[in-house]
Amino acid sequence: MHASILAPSILAGDHANLASSAAVVEQLGLQWLHVDIMDGHFVPNLTFGPQTVAALRKTSKLFFDVHLMLDEPQRYVKPFAEAGANLISIHIEPLYDHTEALKRIRELGCQCGIVLNPDTPADAIKALVHEVDLVLIMTVQPGFGGQPFRRDMLPKIEQISRWRAERGLSFRLEVDGGVDLSTGADCRRAGADTFVAGTSFFKAKDRSAFASQFASL
Ligand code: DX5
Ligand code: ZN
């Protein structure tokens, strides 16, 4: 079983000072930073472009876990790889050549991930799990931080975790949306090992305690 990784989401950071929000994460000794990219089409919200990621890259050594919520992610993997992404995840729902896009991400020197929305069944990615470094299970409808965790996603986490064991694969299993210490512990029991936390991390009174409690999940 992979050790647990906490990936704070910069979406819940200070948008007028993203570098300082990333520095808070790095200073705690954490390694990952989750970066949500939204296009106003695939999800009803807008966030950052590659220029912002490139600017952050200059100030941070964190592992950038870039989550593309885009209708045409294949058009943007190169700019985000060049901006300094370490891992790029793309959704299964839009129509494009997923295998080709995942391959492209690898060729660009990044790890690759595939993402499922809450309404998308696990079966939709069954044929792709051997091609990815990470499977990201959305535990809210993507678009906004601060939404309640969907407990009905726990069986999906269990199912994908079971496939991983049965096929002897080693991709990371990440959850995103409404994750805090309590829901994170439930996800861990279901098989998740990588935890995106936006609101719960940035609003925590004692972030250091929060991070060490996650580390021992
Ligand atoms: C939602 C994003 C999440 C978001 C999670 O569309 O993909 O990464 O930052 O925020 P919280 O942890 O506040 O639910
Ligand atoms: Zn995300």
PDB file of C-alpha atoms and ligand atoms in Angstrom:
ATOM      1  CA  MET A   1       0.000   0.000   0.000  1.00  0.00           C
ATOM      2  CA  HIS A   2       1.292   3.475  -0.876  1.00  0.00           C
ATOM      3  CA  ALA A   3       2.069   5.880   1.968  1.00  0.00           C
ATOM      4  CA  SER A   4      -0.521   8.612   2.202  1.00  0.00           C
ATOM      5  CA  ILE A   5       0.127  11.915   0.441  1.00  0.00           C
ATOM      6  CA  LEU A   6      -1.692  15.146   1.221  1.00  0.00           C
ATOM      7  CA  ALA A   7      -2.022  17.430  -1.810  1.00  0.00           C
ATOM      8  CA  PRO A   8      -3.336  20.841  -0.712  1.00  0.00           C
ATOM      9  CA  SER A   9      -5.350  22.539  -3.457  1.00  0.00           C
ATOM     10  CA  ILE A  10      -4.154  26.034  -4.287  1.00  0.00           C
ATOM     11  CA  LEU A  11      -7.718  26.801  -5.413  1.00  0.00           C
ATOM     12  CA  ALA A  12      -8.433  27.483  -1.729  1.00  0.00           C
ATOM     13  CA  GLY A  13      -5.268  29.603  -1.350  1.00  0.00           C
ATOM     14  CA  ASP A  14      -4.860  33.363  -1.698  1.00  0.00           C
ATOM     15  CA  HIS A  15      -5.385  34.170  -5.387  1.00  0.00           C
ATOM     16  CA  ALA A  16      -3.698  37.549  -4.944  1.00  0.00           C
ATOM     17  CA  ASN A  17      -0.642  35.798  -3.546  1.00  0.00           C
ATOM     18  CA  LEU A  18      -0.481  32.252  -4.837  1.00  0.00           C
ATOM     19  CA  ALA A  19       3.277  32.026  -4.271  1.00  0.00           C
ATOM     20  CA  SER A  20       2.819  32.576  -0.541  1.00  0.00           C
ATOM     21  CA  SER A  21       0.077  29.919  -0.409  1.00  0.00           C
ATOM     22  CA  ALA A  22       2.399  27.441  -2.139  1.00  0.00           C
ATOM     23  CA  ALA A  23       5.188  28.410   0.267  1.00  0.00           C
ATOM     24  CA  VAL A  24       2.946  27.566   3.248  1.00  0.00           C
ATOM     25  CA  VAL A  25       2.612  24.039   1.851  1.00  0.00           C
ATOM     26  CA  GLU A  26       6.333  23.665   1.177  1.00  0.00           C
ATOM     27  CA  GLN A  27       7.344  25.005   4.592  1.00  0.00           C
ATOM     28  CA  LEU A  28       5.285  22.306   6.286  1.00  0.00           C
ATOM     29  CA  GLY A  29       7.449  19.711   4.551  1.00  0.00           C
ATOM     30  CA  LEU A  30       4.651  18.554   2.270  1.00  0.00           C
ATOM     31  CA  GLN A  31       5.576  17.521  -1.239  1.00  0.00           C
ATOM     32  CA  TRP A  32       2.526  17.848  -3.452  1.00  0.00           C
ATOM     33  CA  LEU A  33       0.462  20.837  -4.565  1.00  0.00           C
ATOM     34  CA  HIS A  34      -2.833  20.254  -6.387  1.00  0.00           C
ATOM     35  CA  VAL A  35      -3.485  22.827  -9.125  1.00  0.00           C
ATOM     36  CA  ASP A  36      -7.032  23.020 -10.534  1.00  0.00           C
ATOM     37  CA  ILE A  37      -7.322  24.238 -14.110  1.00  0.00           C
ATOM     38  CA  MET A  38     -10.880  25.135 -15.243  1.00  0.00           C
ATOM     39  CA  ASP A  39     -12.034  26.339 -18.653  1.00  0.00           C
ATOM     40  CA  GLY A  40     -15.587  27.612 -18.057  1.00  0.00           C
ATOM     41  CA  HIS A  41     -16.906  24.888 -20.416  1.00  0.00           C
ATOM     42  CA  PHE A  42     -16.208  21.503 -18.896  1.00  0.00           C
ATOM     43  CA  VAL A  43     -16.948  23.101 -15.517  1.00  0.00           C
ATOM     44  CA  PRO A  44     -18.807  26.361 -14.835  1.00  0.00           C
ATOM     45  CA  ASN A  45     -15.789  28.215 -13.434  1.00  0.00           C
ATOM     46  CA  LEU A  46     -12.400  29.618 -14.488  1.00  0.00           C
ATOM     47  CA  THR A  47      -9.068  29.460 -12.707  1.00  0.00           C
ATOM     48  CA  PHE A  48      -5.469  29.548 -13.915  1.00  0.00           C
ATOM     49  CA  GLY A  49      -3.582  29.144 -17.178  1.00  0.00           C
ATOM     50  CA  PRO A  50      -0.086  27.837 -17.930  1.00  0.00           C
ATOM     51  CA  GLN A  51       1.427  31.274 -17.325  1.00  0.00           C
ATOM     52  CA  THR A  52       0.350  31.169 -13.695  1.00  0.00           C
ATOM     53  CA  VAL A  53       1.741  27.654 -13.296  1.00  0.00           C
ATOM     54  CA  ALA A  54       5.059  28.742 -14.865  1.00  0.00           C
ATOM     55  CA  ALA A  55       5.274  31.703 -12.492  1.00  0.00           C
ATOM     56  CA  LEU A  56       4.586  29.473  -9.492  1.00  0.00           C
ATOM     57  CA  ARG A  57       7.160  26.968 -10.744  1.00  0.00           C
ATOM     58  CA  LYS A  58       9.865  29.614 -10.323  1.00  0.00           C
ATOM     59  CA  THR A  59       9.022  30.027  -6.645  1.00  0.00           C
ATOM     60  CA  SER A  60       8.331  26.430  -5.639  1.00  0.00           C
ATOM     61  CA  LYS A  61       9.936  22.996  -5.631  1.00  0.00           C
ATOM     62  CA  LEU A  62       6.650  21.230  -4.877  1.00  0.00           C
ATOM     63  CA  PHE A  63       5.393  18.386  -7.050  1.00  0.00           C
ATOM     64  CA  PHE A  64       2.693  20.050  -9.162  1.00  0.00           C
ATOM     65  CA  ASP A  65      -0.323  17.759  -9.449  1.00  0.00           C
ATOM     66  CA  VAL A  66      -2.198  19.507 -12.255  1.00  0.00           C
ATOM     67  CA  HIS A  67      -5.886  18.630 -12.650  1.00  0.00           C
ATOM     68  CA  LEU A  68      -7.194  19.703 -16.053  1.00  0.00           C
ATOM     69  CA  MET A  69     -10.970  20.311 -16.039  1.00  0.00           C
ATOM     70  CA  LEU A  70     -11.117  21.139 -19.741  1.00  0.00           C
ATOM     71  CA  ASP A  71     -13.255  20.119 -22.718  1.00  0.00           C
ATOM     72  CA  GLU A  72     -10.162  19.621 -24.884  1.00  0.00           C
ATOM     73  CA  PRO A  73      -7.369  18.708 -22.474  1.00  0.00           C
ATOM     74  CA  GLN A  74      -5.237  17.194 -25.249  1.00  0.00           C
ATOM     75  CA  ARG A  75      -4.703  20.723 -26.624  1.00  0.00           C
ATOM     76  CA  TYR A  76      -3.214  21.941 -23.368  1.00  0.00           C
ATOM     77  CA  VAL A  77      -1.003  19.158 -22.046  1.00  0.00           C
ATOM     78  CA  LYS A  78       2.090  20.595 -23.731  1.00  0.00           C
ATOM     79  CA  PRO A  79       1.749  24.157 -22.363  1.00  0.00           C
ATOM     80  CA  PHE A  80       1.172  22.810 -18.855  1.00  0.00           C
ATOM     81  CA  ALA A  81       4.078  20.366 -19.108  1.00  0.00           C
ATOM     82  CA  GLU A  82       6.327  23.205 -20.290  1.00  0.00           C
ATOM     83  CA  ALA A  83       5.038  25.375 -17.453  1.00  0.00           C
ATOM     84  CA  GLY A  84       6.428  22.851 -14.971  1.00  0.00           C
ATOM     85  CA  ALA A  85       3.660  20.376 -14.168  1.00  0.00           C
ATOM     86  CA  ASN A  86       4.945  17.110 -12.703  1.00  0.00           C
ATOM     87  CA  LEU A  87       1.737  15.141 -13.095  1.00  0.00           C
ATOM     88  CA  ILE A  88      -1.129  15.993 -15.435  1.00  0.00           C
ATOM     89  CA  SER A  89      -4.561  14.451 -14.975  1.00  0.00           C
ATOM     90  CA  ILE A  90      -7.238  14.525 -17.657  1.00  0.00           C
ATOM     91  CA  HIS A  91     -10.935  13.662 -17.429  1.00  0.00           C
ATOM     92  CA  ILE A  92     -12.457  10.614 -19.099  1.00  0.00           C
ATOM     93  CA  GLU A  93     -15.796  12.357 -19.886  1.00  0.00           C
ATOM     94  CA  PRO A  94     -14.997  14.558 -22.932  1.00  0.00           C
ATOM     95  CA  LEU A  95     -14.544  12.845 -26.297  1.00  0.00           C
ATOM     96  CA  TYR A  96     -10.914  12.730 -27.451  1.00  0.00           C
ATOM     97  CA  ASP A  97      -8.266  10.043 -27.789  1.00  0.00           C
ATOM     98  CA  HIS A  98      -7.543   9.401 -24.106  1.00  0.00           C
ATOM     99  CA  THR A  99      -4.784   6.853 -24.724  1.00  0.00           C
ATOM    100  CA  GLU A 100      -3.006   9.209 -27.100  1.00  0.00           C
ATOM    101  CA  ALA A 101      -3.262  12.127 -24.657  1.00  0.00           C
ATOM    102  CA  LEU A 102      -1.916  10.002 -21.770  1.00  0.00           C
ATOM    103  CA  LYS A 103       0.965   8.874 -23.964  1.00  0.00           C
ATOM    104  CA  ARG A 104       1.672  12.470 -24.908  1.00  0.00           C
ATOM    105  CA  ILE A 105       1.809  13.514 -21.254  1.00  0.00           C
ATOM    106  CA  ARG A 106       4.406  10.788 -20.623  1.00  0.00           C
ATOM    107  CA  GLU A 107       6.439  11.828 -23.688  1.00  0.00           C
ATOM    108  CA  LEU A 108       6.490  15.353 -22.292  1.00  0.00           C
ATOM    109  CA  GLY A 109       8.201  13.988 -19.188  1.00  0.00           C
ATOM    110  CA  CYS A 110       5.264  14.113 -16.784  1.00  0.00           C
ATOM    111  CA  GLN A 111       3.355  11.462 -14.903  1.00  0.00           C
ATOM    112  CA  CYS A 112      -0.231  11.020 -16.093  1.00  0.00           C
ATOM    113  CA  GLY A 113      -3.586  10.548 -14.437  1.00  0.00           C
ATOM    114  CA  ILE A 114      -7.169   9.852 -15.460  1.00  0.00           C
ATOM    115  CA  VAL A 115     -10.124  11.469 -13.645  1.00  0.00           C
ATOM    116  CA  LEU A 116     -13.761  10.424 -13.160  1.00  0.00           C
ATOM    117  CA  ASN A 117     -16.674  12.669 -12.249  1.00  0.00           C
ATOM    118  CA  PRO A 118     -19.103  11.463  -9.563  1.00  0.00           C
ATOM    119  CA  ASP A 119     -21.672  10.345 -12.156  1.00  0.00           C
ATOM    120  CA  THR A 120     -19.121   8.421 -14.230  1.00  0.00           C
ATOM    121  CA  PRO A 121     -18.957   4.699 -13.387  1.00  0.00           C
ATOM    122  CA  ALA A 122     -15.618   3.052 -12.626  1.00  0.00           C
ATOM    123  CA  ASP A 123     -16.038   0.873 -15.725  1.00  0.00           C
ATOM    124  CA  ALA A 124     -15.416   3.930 -17.928  1.00  0.00           C
ATOM    125  CA  ILE A 125     -11.696   3.817 -17.079  1.00  0.00           C
ATOM    126  CA  LYS A 126     -11.259   0.066 -16.701  1.00  0.00           C
ATOM    127  CA  ALA A 127      -9.306  -0.286 -19.950  1.00  0.00           C
ATOM    128  CA  LEU A 128      -6.971   2.605 -19.098  1.00  0.00           C
ATOM    129  CA  VAL A 129      -5.814   1.827 -15.566  1.00  0.00           C
ATOM    130  CA  HIS A 130      -2.667   0.037 -16.721  1.00  0.00           C
ATOM    131  CA  GLU A 131      -1.586   3.195 -18.622  1.00  0.00           C
ATOM    132  CA  VAL A 132      -1.697   5.690 -15.746  1.00  0.00           C
ATOM    133  CA  ASP A 133       0.320   6.748 -12.717  1.00  0.00           C
ATOM    134  CA  LEU A 134      -2.781   7.974 -10.916  1.00  0.00           C
ATOM    135  CA  VAL A 135      -6.558   7.575 -10.901  1.00  0.00           C
ATOM    136  CA  LEU A 136      -8.409  10.595  -9.527  1.00  0.00           C
ATOM    137  CA  ILE A 137     -11.915   9.982  -8.213  1.00  0.00           C
ATOM    138  CA  MET A 138     -13.954  13.167  -7.858  1.00  0.00           C
ATOM    139  CA  THR A 139     -15.860  13.127  -4.591  1.00  0.00           C
ATOM    140  CA  VAL A 140     -17.791  16.300  -5.544  1.00  0.00           C
ATOM    141  CA  GLN A 141     -19.021  17.610  -8.886  1.00  0.00           C
ATOM    142  CA  PRO A 142     -15.948  19.551 -10.099  1.00  0.00           C
ATOM    143  CA  GLY A 143     -15.965  23.323 -10.464  1.00  0.00           C
ATOM    144  CA  PHE A 144     -15.878  24.713  -6.951  1.00  0.00           C
ATOM    145  CA  GLY A 145     -14.116  24.159  -3.650  1.00  0.00           C
ATOM    146  CA  GLY A 146     -15.960  23.865  -0.362  1.00  0.00           C
ATOM    147  CA  GLN A 147     -18.637  21.345  -1.377  1.00  0.00           C
ATOM    148  CA  PRO A 148     -19.699  18.422   0.835  1.00  0.00           C
ATOM    149  CA  PHE A 149     -17.995  15.048   0.341  1.00  0.00           C
ATOM    150  CA  ARG A 150     -20.075  12.461  -1.513  1.00  0.00           C
ATOM    151  CA  ARG A 151     -20.097   9.300   0.570  1.00  0.00           C
ATOM    152  CA  ASP A 152     -21.696   7.431  -2.314  1.00  0.00           C
ATOM    153  CA  MET A 153     -18.264   7.548  -4.010  1.00  0.00           C
ATOM    154  CA  LEU A 154     -16.739   5.178  -1.426  1.00  0.00           C
ATOM    155  CA  PRO A 155     -17.803   1.978  -3.282  1.00  0.00           C
ATOM    156  CA  LYS A 156     -16.167   3.350  -6.461  1.00  0.00           C
ATOM    157  CA  ILE A 157     -12.904   3.876  -4.570  1.00  0.00           C
ATOM    158  CA  GLU A 158     -13.145   0.305  -3.227  1.00  0.00           C
ATOM    159  CA  GLN A 159     -13.799  -1.076  -6.695  1.00  0.00           C
ATOM    160  CA  ILE A 160     -10.849   0.673  -8.349  1.00  0.00           C
ATOM    161  CA  SER A 161      -8.614  -0.247  -5.428  1.00  0.00           C
ATOM    162  CA  ARG A 162      -9.679  -3.891  -5.921  1.00  0.00           C
ATOM    163  CA  TRP A 163      -8.773  -3.758  -9.635  1.00  0.00           C
ATOM    164  CA  ARG A 164      -5.386  -2.371  -8.739  1.00  0.00           C
ATOM    165  CA  ALA A 165      -4.687  -5.268  -6.384  1.00  0.00           C
ATOM    166  CA  GLU A 166      -6.096  -7.918  -8.741  1.00  0.00           C
ATOM    167  CA  ARG A 167      -4.011  -6.700 -11.668  1.00  0.00           C
ATOM    168  CA  GLY A 168      -0.887  -6.048  -9.620  1.00  0.00           C
ATOM    169  CA  LEU A 169      -0.830  -2.363 -10.630  1.00  0.00           C
ATOM    170  CA  SER A 170       0.687   0.462  -8.624  1.00  0.00           C
ATOM    171  CA  PHE A 171      -1.087   3.657  -9.720  1.00  0.00           C
ATOM    172  CA  ARG A 172      -1.923   6.109  -6.969  1.00  0.00           C
ATOM    173  CA  LEU A 173      -5.586   6.475  -6.046  1.00  0.00           C
ATOM    174  CA  GLU A 174      -6.451  10.104  -5.370  1.00  0.00           C
ATOM    175  CA  VAL A 175      -9.664  11.652  -4.055  1.00  0.00           C
ATOM    176  CA  ASP A 176     -10.706  15.260  -4.600  1.00  0.00           C
ATOM    177  CA  GLY A 177     -13.566  17.249  -3.093  1.00  0.00           C
ATOM    178  CA  GLY A 178     -14.805  17.691   0.472  1.00  0.00           C
ATOM    179  CA  VAL A 179     -11.831  15.785   1.855  1.00  0.00           C
ATOM    180  CA  ASP A 180     -10.990  16.445   5.515  1.00  0.00           C
ATOM    181  CA  LEU A 181      -9.559  14.235   8.253  1.00  0.00           C
ATOM    182  CA  SER A 182     -12.782  12.341   8.753  1.00  0.00           C
ATOM    183  CA  THR A 183     -13.772  11.807   5.106  1.00  0.00           C
ATOM    184  CA  GLY A 184     -10.090  11.267   4.261  1.00  0.00           C
ATOM    185  CA  ALA A 185      -9.922   8.417   6.770  1.00  0.00           C
ATOM    186  CA  ASP A 186     -12.988   6.826   5.130  1.00  0.00           C
ATOM    187  CA  CYS A 187     -11.309   7.149   1.714  1.00  0.00           C
ATOM    188  CA  ARG A 188      -8.115   5.619   3.092  1.00  0.00           C
ATOM    189  CA  ARG A 189     -10.071   2.605   4.374  1.00  0.00           C
ATOM    190  CA  ALA A 190     -11.645   2.285   0.917  1.00  0.00           C
ATOM    191  CA  GLY A 191      -8.182   2.212  -0.704  1.00  0.00           C
ATOM    192  CA  ALA A 192      -7.262   5.839  -1.503  1.00  0.00           C
ATOM    193  CA  ASP A 193      -3.687   6.986  -0.812  1.00  0.00           C
ATOM    194  CA  THR A 194      -3.554  10.543  -2.170  1.00  0.00           C
ATOM    195  CA  PHE A 195      -5.781  13.260  -0.714  1.00  0.00           C
ATOM    196  CA  VAL A 196      -6.586  16.634  -2.248  1.00  0.00           C
ATOM    197  CA  ALA A 197      -7.600  19.098   0.459  1.00  0.00           C
ATOM    198  CA  GLY A 198      -8.533  22.680  -0.388  1.00  0.00           C
ATOM    199  CA  THR A 199     -10.813  24.227   2.190  1.00  0.00           C
ATOM    200  CA  SER A 200      -9.936  21.830   5.027  1.00  0.00           C
ATOM    201  CA  PHE A 201      -6.205  22.534   4.622  1.00  0.00           C
ATOM    202  CA  PHE A 202      -6.202  26.298   4.100  1.00  0.00           C
ATOM    203  CA  LYS A 203      -8.873  26.905   6.774  1.00  0.00           C
ATOM    204  CA  ALA A 204      -7.252  24.602   9.340  1.00  0.00           C
ATOM    205  CA  LYS A 205      -6.319  26.436  12.566  1.00  0.00           C
ATOM    206  CA  ASP A 206      -3.182  24.345  12.943  1.00  0.00           C
ATOM    207  CA  ARG A 207      -2.035  23.304   9.453  1.00  0.00           C
ATOM    208  CA  SER A 208       1.010  21.545  10.782  1.00  0.00           C
ATOM    209  CA  ALA A 209      -1.119  19.263  13.013  1.00  0.00           C
ATOM    210  CA  PHE A 210      -3.541  18.761  10.122  1.00  0.00           C
ATOM    211  CA  ALA A 211      -0.696  17.668   7.834  1.00  0.00           C
ATOM    212  CA  SER A 212       0.816  15.263  10.348  1.00  0.00           C
ATOM    213  CA  GLN A 213      -2.563  13.676  11.076  1.00  0.00           C
ATOM    214  CA  PHE A 214      -3.005  13.090   7.335  1.00  0.00           C
ATOM    215  CA  ALA A 215       0.460  11.588   7.099  1.00  0.00           C
ATOM    216  CA  SER A 216      -0.551   8.904   9.577  1.00  0.00           C
ATOM    217  CA  LEU A 217      -3.846   7.990   7.898  1.00  0.00           C
TER     218      LEU A 217
HETATM  219  C1  DX5 B   1     -13.034  20.968  -7.393  1.00  0.00           C
HETATM  220  C2  DX5 B   1     -11.531  20.855  -7.438  1.00  0.00           C
HETATM  221  C3  DX5 B   1     -10.919  20.563  -6.127  1.00  0.00           C
HETATM  222  C4  DX5 B   1     -11.113  21.613  -5.072  1.00  0.00           C
HETATM  223  C5  DX5 B   1     -11.372  20.861  -3.797  1.00  0.00           C
HETATM  224  O1  DX5 B   1     -13.495  21.156  -8.677  1.00  0.00           O
HETATM  225  O2  DX5 B   1     -11.137  19.835  -8.329  1.00  0.00           O
HETATM  226  O3  DX5 B   1      -9.537  20.246  -6.257  1.00  0.00           O
HETATM  227  O4  DX5 B   1      -9.999  22.449  -4.857  1.00  0.00           O
HETATM  228  O5  DX5 B   1     -11.735  21.759  -2.831  1.00  0.00           O
HETATM  229  P1  DX5 B   1     -12.258  21.308  -1.399  1.00  0.00           P
HETATM  230  O6  DX5 B   1     -11.167  20.511  -0.756  1.00  0.00           O
HETATM  231  O7  DX5 B   1     -12.535  22.621  -0.723  1.00  0.00           O
HETATM  232  O8  DX5 B   1     -13.509  20.485  -1.613  1.00  0.00           O
HETATM  233 ZN    ZN B   2      -8.939  19.123  -8.357  1.00  0.00          ZN
END
